[in-house]
Amino acid sequence: MIDVKDLTYSQAVGELEGILRKMQSDDCDIDSLAAMTRRAAELLAECRSRLTATDEELRAILATVNPQQQQ
Amino acid sequence: MIGSNEITSRHDRITLLQLQQRVQSLVAVPETQNVWVTAELSDVAERGGHCYLELIQKDHDGITALAKARAMIWANNWRYISADFQNQTGQRFATGLKVMVRVSASYHPLYGMSLVISAVDPRYTMGDLLQRRREILARLKAMGVLEMNRSLDFPSPTLRIAVVSAPGAAGFGDFVNQLYRSNDLRIRFTVRLFESVMQGEKAPRSIIDSLGRIAIQADQWDCVVIIRGGGSTSDLSAFEDFCLAEAVANCPLPVIVGIGHERDVTVLDYVARERVKTPTAAAELLTAMAAGHLEHLRDIANGVLRITADCIGGAERQLALAGSMLSLAPESAVSRAQQRLTGALLSLGGISSRVLTPQHMRINSLLHGMHSAVGMLLQRRTSRLASMAELLAALSPEATLRRGYSITRVAGRCVTDASSLAPGTEIETLLKNGTIISSISSTSQTEKS
């Protein structure tokens, strides 16, 4: 299984959608369910962290794009 | 030199109003009434049903104003003119357009010069600006690039934004402010400003250069945002530029254009991936797209959670059922086994009493029988032995010797035939008491009867 860090966002979301489809379609096998849920959680956390930032991170980013500081 | 005598001595002096009235009458000549005039619209605004605006004529550079006049369209005319203009041109009668209007100059002692517009010829506007725009679009279409940027998909997610704008401009500030400070979702946007001139004739070249710089590092960005603040928009014609439109259409990244307000449309709005009214709206569009991605993630998370919960719940119910059965199962199994054992024991007892007792009795009687049989046998044998012992005692050599018989032996052997013995042979004679050793002098045979 590829490390989530090495996936593009689209690949990660694609894998998530695949997992969800599999969980929805298969007659729920509790052994594979645990593995699928763990992987899904990992992918979700990675996608979220790429989409969103903490307040501190945002402040740091904002400091680099402040129009006053550009001048 | 102005002296008080001079002033007081002037008897031909007039009041300001009188002067203004002279100007008024000079202005109101046939040559200034109902004249068709070409000009550019600026600061068009509607108040109380009337339309107030400025007519401008610019130099060839498109920047320097050569002439400017206040103008208005009274409400009774405005209703018809605005509707007709929009019908004919597909455009609102708005700032930045070149128009041909029929005006009458008037002069008011209080408000000064103004032009009252009584008619507008939309064909002129179409023939100018829109016609130019159509030509640009037709050229781009012929080149096959018209739809190129419009057909690009926004990357998933669109977070790295290359902004083309003027440094320090309100437009860029509004954009950044909306993107970060109003960012409740804390979307991780990255923004860099590619500085450009956004007004006047230098704008197209400058923006094209910025787009070129972005294209070189296109892999570092997800989209391009071209924004400009509001304010006077009479120089939007700078954006009606073929090369600029071509550069936007050819941009490898999707372009969002927000260079004015709603009423301002440029050719870029037809070639860019998205057009928005304001820089703030551009930021809102980007935030909404990212929010869509977050929403999608939330949906997936909820789906996974629901299925997992359903599945685990089902398994738990199954386990609980099995558990409740398990707690009962051993007890019942043990009691069943006990019952079986008891039954076996009981039947075993039955078997022992039914089968063993007769056998016991039989063995006992056998033992008893054997005992008495052996006793009788022994008794018989003992008495027989006793009579045999008596007979044996009567027949023994000792008893014969006692009756006067003797036994003759030669070399330890009993002698029963005298003929086998030679004279001189030493013989041993056993008596009841003692032994005689003697030598044979002669032998004789006994007559056989």
Short mmCIF file of C-alpha atoms in Angstrom, two decimals:
data_model
loop_
_atom_site.label_atom_id
_atom_site.label_comp_id
_atom_site.label_asym_id
_atom_site.label_seq_id
_atom_site.Cartn_x
_atom_site.Cartn_y
_atom_site.Cartn_z
CA MET A 1 0.00 0.00 0.00
CA ILE A 2 1.38 3.40 -1.02
CA ASP A 3 2.17 5.91 1.73
CA VAL A 4 -0.54 8.57 1.77
CA LYS A 5 2.14 11.27 1.68
CA ASP A 6 3.23 10.02 -1.75
CA LEU A 7 -0.27 10.27 -3.25
CA THR A 8 -1.60 13.31 -5.05
CA TYR A 9 -4.77 14.80 -3.60
CA SER A 10 -6.79 13.42 -6.51
CA GLN A 11 -5.29 9.95 -6.06
CA ALA A 12 -6.05 10.01 -2.34
CA VAL A 13 -9.66 11.11 -2.90
CA GLY A 14 -9.99 8.51 -5.66
CA GLU A 15 -8.82 5.79 -3.28
CA LEU A 16 -11.21 7.06 -0.60
CA GLU A 17 -14.12 6.88 -3.03
CA GLY A 18 -13.02 3.37 -3.99
CA ILE A 19 -12.93 2.26 -0.36
CA LEU A 20 -16.38 3.71 0.26
CA ARG A 21 -17.78 1.95 -2.82
CA LYS A 22 -16.23 -1.32 -1.67
CA MET A 23 -17.64 -0.94 1.82
CA GLN A 24 -21.06 -0.12 0.39
CA SER A 25 -21.11 -2.98 -2.10
CA ASP A 26 -19.48 -5.90 -0.31
CA ASP A 27 -21.32 -7.84 2.28
CA CYS A 28 -19.54 -6.28 5.19
CA ASP A 29 -16.61 -8.43 6.26
CA ILE A 30 -15.47 -7.22 9.64
CA ASP A 31 -11.82 -8.22 9.16
CA SER A 32 -11.32 -6.26 5.93
CA LEU A 33 -13.57 -3.53 7.33
CA ALA A 34 -11.06 -2.70 10.02
CA ALA A 35 -8.25 -2.41 7.49
CA MET A 36 -10.38 -0.34 5.13
CA THR A 37 -11.50 2.01 7.88
CA ARG A 38 -7.93 2.49 9.07
CA ARG A 39 -6.78 3.31 5.54
CA ALA A 40 -9.73 5.63 4.97
CA ALA A 41 -8.97 7.51 8.19
CA GLU A 42 -5.34 7.89 7.14
CA LEU A 43 -6.34 9.21 3.70
CA LEU A 44 -8.95 11.56 5.14
CA ALA A 45 -6.48 13.05 7.61
CA GLU A 46 -3.91 13.60 4.86
CA CYS A 47 -6.45 15.21 2.49
CA ARG A 48 -7.76 17.47 5.25
CA SER A 49 -4.29 18.56 6.26
CA ARG A 50 -3.53 19.46 2.65
CA LEU A 51 -6.73 21.48 2.33
CA THR A 52 -6.64 23.26 5.65
CA ALA A 53 -4.04 24.86 7.87
CA THR A 54 -3.75 25.87 11.50
CA ASP A 55 -4.15 29.49 12.56
CA GLU A 56 -0.39 29.82 13.03
CA GLU A 57 0.31 28.40 9.59
CA LEU A 58 -2.23 30.76 8.04
CA ARG A 59 -0.69 33.73 9.82
CA ALA A 60 2.73 32.71 8.49
CA ILE A 61 1.37 32.36 4.96
CA LEU A 62 -0.48 35.67 5.21
CA ALA A 63 2.71 37.42 6.29
CA THR A 64 4.31 36.45 2.98
CA VAL A 65 1.47 37.79 0.83
CA ASN A 66 0.66 40.97 2.70
CA PRO A 67 0.37 43.63 0.00
CA GLN A 68 2.10 46.20 2.19
CA GLN A 69 5.11 43.93 2.60
CA GLN A 70 5.35 43.39 -1.12
CA GLN A 71 6.35 46.96 -1.57
CA MET B 1 -4.81 99.16 -11.50
CA ILE B 2 -8.20 98.90 -9.91
CA GLY B 3 -9.39 101.89 -8.01
CA SER B 4 -12.54 102.52 -6.01
CA ASN B 5 -13.40 105.45 -8.24
CA GLU B 6 -13.23 103.23 -11.27
CA ILE B 7 -15.61 100.72 -9.71
CA THR B 8 -18.17 103.20 -8.50
CA SER B 9 -18.01 105.05 -11.73
CA ARG B 10 -18.99 102.00 -13.85
CA HIS B 11 -22.65 102.38 -14.58
CA ASP B 12 -22.77 99.53 -17.05
CA ARG B 13 -21.97 96.88 -14.41
CA ILE B 14 -24.29 93.84 -14.19
CA THR B 15 -25.08 91.19 -11.62
CA LEU B 16 -23.77 87.64 -11.80
CA LEU B 17 -27.22 86.42 -12.63
CA GLN B 18 -27.42 88.87 -15.48
CA LEU B 19 -24.10 87.56 -16.80
CA GLN B 20 -25.19 83.98 -16.46
CA GLN B 21 -28.40 84.78 -18.26
CA ARG B 22 -26.37 86.27 -21.11
CA VAL B 23 -24.33 83.03 -21.30
CA GLN B 24 -27.54 81.07 -21.09
CA SER B 25 -28.98 82.89 -24.08
CA LEU B 26 -25.71 82.51 -25.96
CA VAL B 27 -25.70 78.80 -25.35
CA ALA B 28 -29.31 78.29 -26.33
CA VAL B 29 -28.72 78.81 -30.03
CA PRO B 30 -29.87 76.40 -32.77
CA GLU B 31 -26.26 75.28 -33.33
CA THR B 32 -26.12 73.69 -29.85
CA GLN B 33 -29.58 72.16 -29.88
CA ASN B 34 -30.35 68.57 -30.93
CA VAL B 35 -26.85 67.90 -32.15
CA TRP B 36 -25.55 64.36 -32.63
CA VAL B 37 -22.31 63.99 -30.67
CA THR B 38 -19.90 61.05 -30.22
CA ALA B 39 -18.28 60.58 -26.83
CA GLU B 40 -17.41 58.04 -24.15
CA LEU B 41 -19.63 57.42 -21.16
CA SER B 42 -18.28 57.85 -17.64
CA ASP B 43 -19.68 57.85 -14.11
CA VAL B 44 -23.11 56.80 -15.26
CA ALA B 45 -25.51 56.85 -12.31
CA GLU B 46 -29.25 56.82 -11.86
CA ARG B 47 -30.87 59.07 -9.27
CA GLY B 48 -34.56 59.71 -8.82
CA GLY B 49 -35.36 58.10 -12.14
CA HIS B 50 -33.03 60.45 -14.01
CA CYS B 51 -29.69 59.40 -15.44
CA TYR B 52 -26.65 61.54 -14.67
CA LEU B 53 -23.35 60.98 -16.40
CA GLU B 54 -20.29 62.52 -17.94
CA LEU B 55 -19.38 62.55 -21.58
CA ILE B 56 -15.65 62.38 -22.26
CA GLN B 57 -13.51 62.67 -25.33
CA LYS B 58 -10.02 61.25 -24.99
CA ASP B 59 -6.85 61.70 -26.94
CA HIS B 60 -5.64 58.89 -29.19
CA ASP B 61 -3.65 57.44 -26.27
CA GLY B 62 -6.96 56.62 -24.61
CA ILE B 63 -5.88 58.29 -21.35
CA THR B 64 -5.69 62.05 -21.71
CA ALA B 65 -9.07 63.71 -21.60
CA LEU B 66 -9.52 66.36 -24.25
CA ALA B 67 -13.09 67.33 -23.39
CA LYS B 68 -15.54 66.56 -20.64
CA ALA B 69 -19.13 67.60 -20.05
CA ARG B 70 -21.83 66.92 -17.53
CA ALA B 71 -24.90 65.36 -19.08
CA MET B 72 -28.23 63.96 -18.06
CA ILE B 73 -31.13 62.04 -19.43
CA TRP B 74 -34.43 63.03 -17.89
CA ALA B 75 -36.56 60.25 -16.49
CA ASN B 76 -39.21 60.37 -19.27
CA ASN B 77 -36.53 59.76 -21.90
CA TRP B 78 -34.28 57.54 -19.77
CA ARG B 79 -36.82 54.76 -19.41
CA TYR B 80 -37.10 54.31 -23.14
CA ILE B 81 -33.43 54.96 -23.97
CA SER B 82 -32.00 52.50 -21.44
CA ALA B 83 -34.37 49.72 -22.50
CA ASP B 84 -33.78 50.30 -26.20
CA PHE B 85 -30.02 50.54 -25.77
CA GLN B 86 -29.86 47.25 -23.88
CA ASN B 87 -32.10 45.59 -26.43
CA GLN B 88 -30.03 46.69 -29.36
CA THR B 89 -26.51 46.23 -27.97
CA GLY B 90 -26.95 43.53 -25.35
CA GLN B 91 -25.17 45.94 -23.04
CA ARG B 92 -26.30 48.24 -20.31
CA PHE B 93 -25.92 51.95 -21.01
CA ALA B 94 -22.87 52.16 -18.80
CA THR B 95 -19.51 53.70 -18.16
CA GLY B 96 -16.75 52.95 -20.65
CA LEU B 97 -18.95 52.66 -23.71
CA LYS B 98 -18.53 54.84 -26.73
CA VAL B 99 -21.87 56.36 -27.72
CA MET B 100 -23.50 58.66 -30.19
CA VAL B 101 -26.07 60.82 -28.47
CA ARG B 102 -28.34 63.67 -29.47
CA VAL B 103 -27.75 66.55 -27.06
CA SER B 104 -28.94 70.05 -26.38
CA ALA B 105 -26.54 72.28 -24.51
CA SER B 106 -28.08 74.28 -21.74
CA TYR B 107 -26.72 76.67 -19.23
CA HIS B 108 -28.20 77.16 -15.80
CA PRO B 109 -27.24 80.16 -13.67
CA LEU B 110 -26.88 77.91 -10.64
CA TYR B 111 -25.66 74.59 -12.10
CA GLY B 112 -23.63 75.71 -15.09
CA MET B 113 -23.20 73.91 -18.37
CA SER B 114 -24.85 70.62 -19.00
CA LEU B 115 -25.93 68.55 -21.94
CA VAL B 116 -29.41 67.13 -22.01
CA ILE B 117 -29.51 63.90 -23.96
CA SER B 118 -32.70 63.24 -25.84
CA ALA B 119 -31.70 60.28 -27.97
CA VAL B 120 -29.02 57.59 -28.29
CA ASP B 121 -28.06 55.70 -31.42
CA PRO B 122 -27.09 52.17 -30.24
CA ARG B 123 -25.71 51.25 -33.65
CA TYR B 124 -22.73 53.49 -33.03
CA THR B 125 -21.80 51.72 -29.80
CA MET B 126 -22.20 48.34 -31.41
CA GLY B 127 -20.29 49.51 -34.40
CA ASP B 128 -17.46 50.54 -32.16
CA LEU B 129 -16.78 48.55 -29.04
CA LEU B 130 -18.86 45.48 -29.52
CA GLN B 131 -17.84 45.20 -33.09
CA ARG B 132 -14.22 45.31 -32.03
CA ARG B 133 -14.86 42.67 -29.38
CA ARG B 134 -16.65 40.47 -31.85
CA GLU B 135 -13.72 40.74 -34.19
CA ILE B 136 -11.30 39.74 -31.45
CA LEU B 137 -13.43 36.77 -30.48
CA ALA B 138 -13.86 35.74 -34.10
CA ARG B 139 -10.09 35.83 -34.61
CA LEU B 140 -9.49 33.74 -31.49
CA LYS B 141 -12.11 31.28 -32.64
CA ALA B 142 -10.51 31.01 -36.06
CA MET B 143 -7.19 30.28 -34.33
CA GLY B 144 -8.89 27.60 -32.30
CA VAL B 145 -7.94 29.11 -28.94
CA LEU B 146 -11.21 30.80 -27.95
CA GLU B 147 -12.39 27.91 -25.78
CA MET B 148 -8.99 26.73 -24.61
CA ASN B 149 -8.93 28.33 -21.18
CA ARG B 150 -12.67 27.93 -20.71
CA SER B 151 -12.36 24.18 -21.21
CA LEU B 152 -9.65 23.77 -18.52
CA ASP B 153 -10.66 22.07 -15.28
CA PHE B 154 -9.70 23.57 -11.97
CA PRO B 155 -7.13 21.29 -10.30
CA SER B 156 -8.33 19.34 -7.31
CA PRO B 157 -7.83 21.13 -4.96
CA THR B 158 -7.14 24.69 -6.21
CA LEU B 159 -5.02 26.18 -3.45
CA ARG B 160 -1.94 27.78 -5.05
CA ILE B 161 -3.00 31.03 -6.63
CA ALA B 162 -0.94 33.26 -8.89
CA VAL B 163 -2.44 36.74 -8.73
CA VAL B 164 -1.98 39.30 -11.49
CA SER B 165 -2.73 42.70 -10.02
CA ALA B 166 -1.28 46.07 -9.20
CA PRO B 167 0.89 46.11 -6.06
CA GLY B 168 -0.72 47.80 -3.11
CA ALA B 169 -4.00 48.14 -4.99
CA ALA B 170 -7.27 47.90 -3.12
CA GLY B 171 -8.28 45.02 -5.38
CA PHE B 172 -5.43 42.78 -4.26
CA GLY B 173 -5.99 43.79 -0.63
CA ASP B 174 -9.68 42.90 -0.88
CA PHE B 175 -8.77 39.56 -2.42
CA VAL B 176 -6.20 38.62 0.23
CA ASN B 177 -8.47 39.84 2.99
CA GLN B 178 -11.36 37.73 1.78
CA LEU B 179 -9.14 34.72 1.18
CA TYR B 180 -7.47 34.66 4.61
CA ARG B 181 -9.25 36.82 7.15
CA SER B 182 -12.73 35.67 6.21
CA ASN B 183 -11.50 32.10 5.96
CA ASP B 184 -13.50 30.26 8.64
CA LEU B 185 -12.58 26.93 7.09
CA ARG B 186 -8.85 27.73 7.36
CA ILE B 187 -8.22 26.70 3.77
CA ARG B 188 -4.49 26.41 3.12
CA PHE B 189 -4.25 28.93 0.25
CA THR B 190 -0.90 30.01 -1.10
CA VAL B 191 -0.85 33.32 -2.93
CA ARG B 192 1.80 35.20 -4.84
CA LEU B 193 1.37 38.54 -6.49
CA PHE B 194 2.73 38.94 -10.02
CA GLU B 195 2.88 42.71 -10.22
CA SER B 196 1.30 44.31 -13.24
CA VAL B 197 0.11 47.63 -14.49
CA MET B 198 -3.66 47.37 -14.46
CA GLN B 199 -4.68 50.67 -16.04
CA GLY B 200 -4.06 52.46 -19.28
CA GLU B 201 -2.40 51.46 -22.48
CA LYS B 202 0.52 49.72 -20.76
CA ALA B 203 -1.82 47.32 -18.97
CA PRO B 204 -2.19 44.67 -21.72
CA ARG B 205 1.57 44.29 -22.26
CA SER B 206 2.25 44.19 -18.52
CA ILE B 207 -0.45 41.57 -17.87
CA ILE B 208 0.79 39.46 -20.79
CA ASP B 209 4.30 39.54 -19.28
CA SER B 210 2.97 38.40 -15.89
CA LEU B 211 1.04 35.55 -17.53
CA GLY B 212 4.25 34.54 -19.27
CA ARG B 213 6.17 34.46 -15.98
CA ILE B 214 3.43 32.33 -14.42
CA ALA B 215 3.34 29.95 -17.41
CA ILE B 216 7.08 29.23 -16.99
CA GLN B 217 6.40 27.93 -13.45
CA ALA B 218 2.92 26.62 -14.19
CA ASP B 219 3.57 23.48 -12.13
CA GLN B 220 3.81 25.62 -9.00
CA TRP B 221 0.34 27.12 -9.38
CA ASP B 222 -3.20 25.83 -9.59
CA CYS B 223 -4.86 28.88 -11.14
CA VAL B 224 -4.41 32.51 -12.18
CA VAL B 225 -6.48 35.37 -10.84
CA ILE B 226 -6.48 38.68 -12.73
CA ILE B 227 -7.97 41.35 -10.50
CA ARG B 228 -8.30 45.08 -10.37
CA GLY B 229 -10.00 47.34 -7.92
CA GLY B 230 -13.15 49.27 -8.63
CA GLY B 231 -13.25 53.04 -8.99
CA SER B 232 -13.40 54.87 -12.25
CA THR B 233 -13.86 52.33 -14.94
CA SER B 234 -13.82 54.50 -17.97
CA ASP B 235 -10.58 52.98 -19.18
CA LEU B 236 -11.78 49.39 -19.41
CA SER B 237 -11.16 49.66 -23.12
CA ALA B 238 -7.51 48.87 -22.33
CA PHE B 239 -8.65 45.30 -21.71
CA GLU B 240 -10.36 45.09 -25.10
CA ASP B 241 -7.08 43.91 -26.53
CA PHE B 242 -6.51 41.05 -28.91
CA CYS B 243 -3.05 40.06 -27.64
CA LEU B 244 -4.20 40.09 -24.04
CA ALA B 245 -7.29 38.02 -24.85
CA GLU B 246 -5.08 35.57 -26.74
CA ALA B 247 -2.65 35.32 -23.79
CA VAL B 248 -5.50 34.58 -21.37
CA ALA B 249 -7.02 32.01 -23.73
CA ASN B 250 -3.62 30.32 -24.09
CA CYS B 251 -2.80 30.34 -20.37
CA PRO B 252 -2.06 26.73 -19.27
CA LEU B 253 -3.81 27.35 -15.94
CA PRO B 254 -7.49 28.23 -15.51
CA VAL B 255 -7.89 32.01 -15.28
CA ILE B 256 -10.34 33.87 -13.07
CA VAL B 257 -10.96 37.44 -14.23
CA GLY B 258 -12.30 40.06 -11.83
CA ILE B 259 -11.35 43.41 -13.22
CA GLY B 260 -14.31 45.57 -12.47
CA HIS B 261 -17.84 45.65 -11.36
CA GLU B 262 -20.85 43.89 -12.66
CA ARG B 263 -21.61 46.40 -15.37
CA ASP B 264 -18.12 46.18 -16.82
CA VAL B 265 -17.65 43.50 -19.39
CA THR B 266 -14.49 43.06 -21.40
CA VAL B 267 -13.39 40.59 -24.00
CA LEU B 268 -11.45 38.75 -21.27
CA ASP B 269 -14.74 37.71 -19.71
CA TYR B 270 -15.40 35.66 -22.84
CA VAL B 271 -12.10 33.80 -22.90
CA ALA B 272 -11.26 33.27 -19.20
CA ARG B 273 -12.29 30.09 -17.34
CA GLU B 274 -14.35 32.15 -14.90
CA ARG B 275 -15.45 35.76 -14.68
CA VAL B 276 -16.38 37.35 -11.41
CA LYS B 277 -17.53 40.85 -10.56
CA THR B 278 -14.94 41.79 -7.96
CA PRO B 279 -11.66 40.64 -6.37
CA THR B 280 -13.69 39.67 -3.30
CA ALA B 281 -15.91 37.50 -5.46
CA ALA B 282 -12.79 35.82 -6.92
CA ALA B 283 -11.69 34.90 -3.39
CA GLU B 284 -15.20 33.70 -2.57
CA LEU B 285 -15.19 31.47 -5.65
CA LEU B 286 -11.88 29.86 -4.60
CA THR B 287 -13.08 29.42 -1.02
CA ALA B 288 -16.32 27.86 -2.24
CA MET B 289 -14.40 25.37 -4.40
CA ALA B 290 -12.17 24.37 -1.47
CA ALA B 291 -15.24 24.15 0.76
CA GLY B 292 -16.70 21.79 -1.82
CA HIS B 293 -13.65 19.55 -1.46
CA LEU B 294 -13.97 19.62 2.33
CA GLU B 295 -17.65 18.81 1.99
CA HIS B 296 -16.81 15.85 -0.22
CA LEU B 297 -14.28 14.60 2.36
CA ARG B 298 -16.92 14.99 5.07
CA ASP B 299 -19.39 12.97 3.00
CA ILE B 300 -16.86 10.18 2.55
CA ALA B 301 -15.98 10.25 6.25
CA ASN B 302 -19.65 10.06 7.17
CA GLY B 303 -20.18 7.20 4.73
CA VAL B 304 -17.26 5.24 6.15
CA LEU B 305 -18.40 5.97 9.68
CA ARG B 306 -21.98 4.91 8.99
CA ILE B 307 -21.02 1.67 7.26
CA THR B 308 -18.47 0.86 9.97
CA ALA B 309 -21.01 1.57 12.70
CA ASP B 310 -23.67 -0.50 10.91
CA CYS B 311 -21.26 -3.35 10.40
CA ILE B 312 -19.89 -3.32 13.94
CA GLY B 313 -23.40 -2.92 15.33
CA GLY B 314 -24.53 -5.95 13.37
CA ALA B 315 -21.52 -7.94 14.53
CA GLU B 316 -22.13 -6.85 18.11
CA ARG B 317 -25.75 -7.95 17.97
CA GLN B 318 -24.59 -11.25 16.54
CA LEU B 319 -22.00 -11.59 19.31
CA ALA B 320 -24.52 -10.66 21.99
CA LEU B 321 -26.88 -13.32 20.71
CA ALA B 322 -24.08 -15.87 20.58
CA GLY B 323 -22.95 -14.76 24.05
CA SER B 324 -26.36 -15.19 25.59
CA MET B 325 -26.58 -18.60 24.02
CA LEU B 326 -23.08 -19.46 25.19
CA SER B 327 -23.85 -18.71 28.83
CA LEU B 328 -26.77 -21.11 28.69
CA ALA B 329 -25.21 -23.75 26.48
CA PRO B 330 -22.60 -25.19 28.92
CA GLU B 331 -25.13 -25.45 31.73
CA SER B 332 -27.58 -27.29 29.62
CA ALA B 333 -24.83 -29.42 28.17
CA VAL B 334 -23.54 -30.32 31.65
CA SER B 335 -26.97 -31.07 32.96
CA ARG B 336 -27.69 -33.17 29.90
CA ALA B 337 -24.45 -35.06 30.46
CA GLN B 338 -25.31 -35.50 34.11
CA GLN B 339 -28.67 -36.85 33.21
CA ARG B 340 -27.04 -39.27 30.86
CA LEU B 341 -24.59 -40.36 33.54
CA THR B 342 -27.31 -40.83 36.12
CA GLY B 343 -29.28 -42.85 33.64
CA ALA B 344 -26.23 -44.92 32.88
CA LEU B 345 -25.59 -45.44 36.56
CA LEU B 346 -29.16 -46.38 37.20
CA SER B 347 -29.21 -48.83 34.38
CA LEU B 348 -25.81 -50.09 35.49
CA GLY B 349 -27.26 -50.76 38.95
CA GLY B 350 -30.13 -52.58 37.34
CA ILE B 351 -27.73 -54.63 35.32
CA SER B 352 -25.66 -55.59 38.43
CA SER B 353 -28.64 -56.69 40.45
CA ARG B 354 -30.22 -58.49 37.57
CA VAL B 355 -27.12 -60.10 36.11
CA LEU B 356 -24.56 -60.33 38.90
CA THR B 357 -26.69 -61.71 41.73
CA PRO B 358 -27.55 -65.00 40.04
CA GLN B 359 -23.93 -65.31 38.98
CA HIS B 360 -22.81 -64.69 42.54
CA MET B 361 -25.20 -67.30 43.79
CA ARG B 362 -24.04 -69.72 41.18
CA ILE B 363 -20.39 -69.11 42.02
CA ASN B 364 -21.16 -69.52 45.69
CA SER B 365 -22.93 -72.81 45.19
CA LEU B 366 -20.15 -73.93 42.89
CA LEU B 367 -17.59 -73.08 45.55
CA HIS B 368 -19.64 -74.89 48.12
CA GLY B 369 -19.98 -77.95 45.92
CA MET B 370 -16.30 -77.92 45.10
CA HIS B 371 -15.43 -77.69 48.76
CA SER B 372 -17.45 -80.74 49.80
CA ALA B 373 -16.38 -82.70 46.70
CA VAL B 374 -12.72 -82.09 47.48
CA GLY B 375 -13.31 -83.08 51.12
CA MET B 376 -14.94 -86.36 50.12
CA LEU B 377 -12.23 -87.06 47.55
CA LEU B 378 -9.52 -86.46 50.10
CA GLN B 379 -11.25 -88.67 52.62
CA ARG B 380 -11.53 -91.49 50.11
CA ARG B 381 -7.90 -91.14 49.07
CA THR B 382 -6.72 -91.02 52.68
CA SER B 383 -8.52 -94.23 53.68
CA ARG B 384 -7.26 -95.98 50.52
CA LEU B 385 -3.72 -94.85 51.30
CA ALA B 386 -4.12 -96.21 54.83
CA SER B 387 -5.17 -99.75 53.62
CA MET B 388 -2.42 -99.68 51.01
CA ALA B 389 0.13 -98.81 53.73
CA GLU B 390 -1.12 -101.78 55.75
CA LEU B 391 -0.77 -104.09 52.73
CA LEU B 392 2.63 -102.61 52.00
CA ALA B 393 3.73 -103.24 55.59
CA ALA B 394 2.57 -106.90 55.36
CA LEU B 395 4.42 -107.40 52.06
CA SER B 396 7.68 -105.65 53.01
CA PRO B 397 11.02 -107.61 53.13
CA GLU B 398 11.31 -106.84 56.83
CA ALA B 399 8.00 -108.60 57.48
CA THR B 400 9.19 -111.65 55.40
CA LEU B 401 12.49 -111.70 57.24
CA ARG B 402 10.63 -111.56 60.53
CA ARG B 403 8.70 -114.66 59.49
CA GLY B 404 12.12 -116.57 59.12
CA TYR B 405 12.85 -116.00 55.46
CA SER B 406 16.30 -114.74 54.37
CA ILE B 407 17.69 -112.94 51.34
CA THR B 408 20.84 -114.10 49.60
CA ARG B 409 22.95 -111.56 47.70
CA VAL B 410 26.09 -111.89 45.62
CA ALA B 411 27.99 -108.71 45.03
CA GLY B 412 24.95 -106.75 46.28
CA ARG B 413 22.43 -108.54 43.94
CA CYS B 414 19.61 -110.79 45.06
CA VAL B 415 20.19 -114.42 44.10
CA THR B 416 17.13 -116.39 42.97
CA ASP B 417 18.79 -119.10 40.78
CA ALA B 418 21.49 -121.42 42.31
CA SER B 419 22.71 -122.57 38.89
CA SER B 420 24.21 -119.16 38.20
CA LEU B 421 26.51 -119.58 41.14
CA ALA B 422 29.83 -121.33 41.14
CA PRO B 423 31.22 -123.14 44.22
CA GLY B 424 33.60 -120.96 46.23
CA THR B 425 31.57 -117.78 45.47
CA GLU B 426 31.15 -115.68 48.55
CA ILE B 427 27.50 -115.02 49.34
CA GLU B 428 25.77 -112.63 51.78
CA THR B 429 22.73 -113.85 53.63
CA LEU B 430 20.33 -111.23 55.21
CA LEU B 431 18.37 -112.37 58.25
CA LYS B 432 15.90 -110.54 60.39
CA ASN B 433 18.73 -109.72 62.67
CA GLY B 434 22.23 -109.68 61.14
CA THR B 435 24.05 -110.91 58.05
CA ILE B 436 25.95 -114.12 57.33
CA ILE B 437 28.93 -114.15 54.97
CA SER B 438 29.70 -117.73 53.67
CA SER B 439 31.27 -119.62 50.73
CA ILE B 440 29.34 -121.98 48.40
CA SER B 441 30.52 -125.57 48.59
CA SER B 442 27.95 -126.95 46.15
CA THR B 443 24.71 -126.11 44.43
CA SER B 444 21.70 -128.07 43.43
CA GLN B 445 18.59 -127.37 41.33
CA THR B 446 15.23 -127.50 42.89
CA GLU B 447 12.74 -129.86 41.06
CA LYS B 448 10.19 -127.88 39.12
CA SER B 449 6.61 -129.02 39.58
#
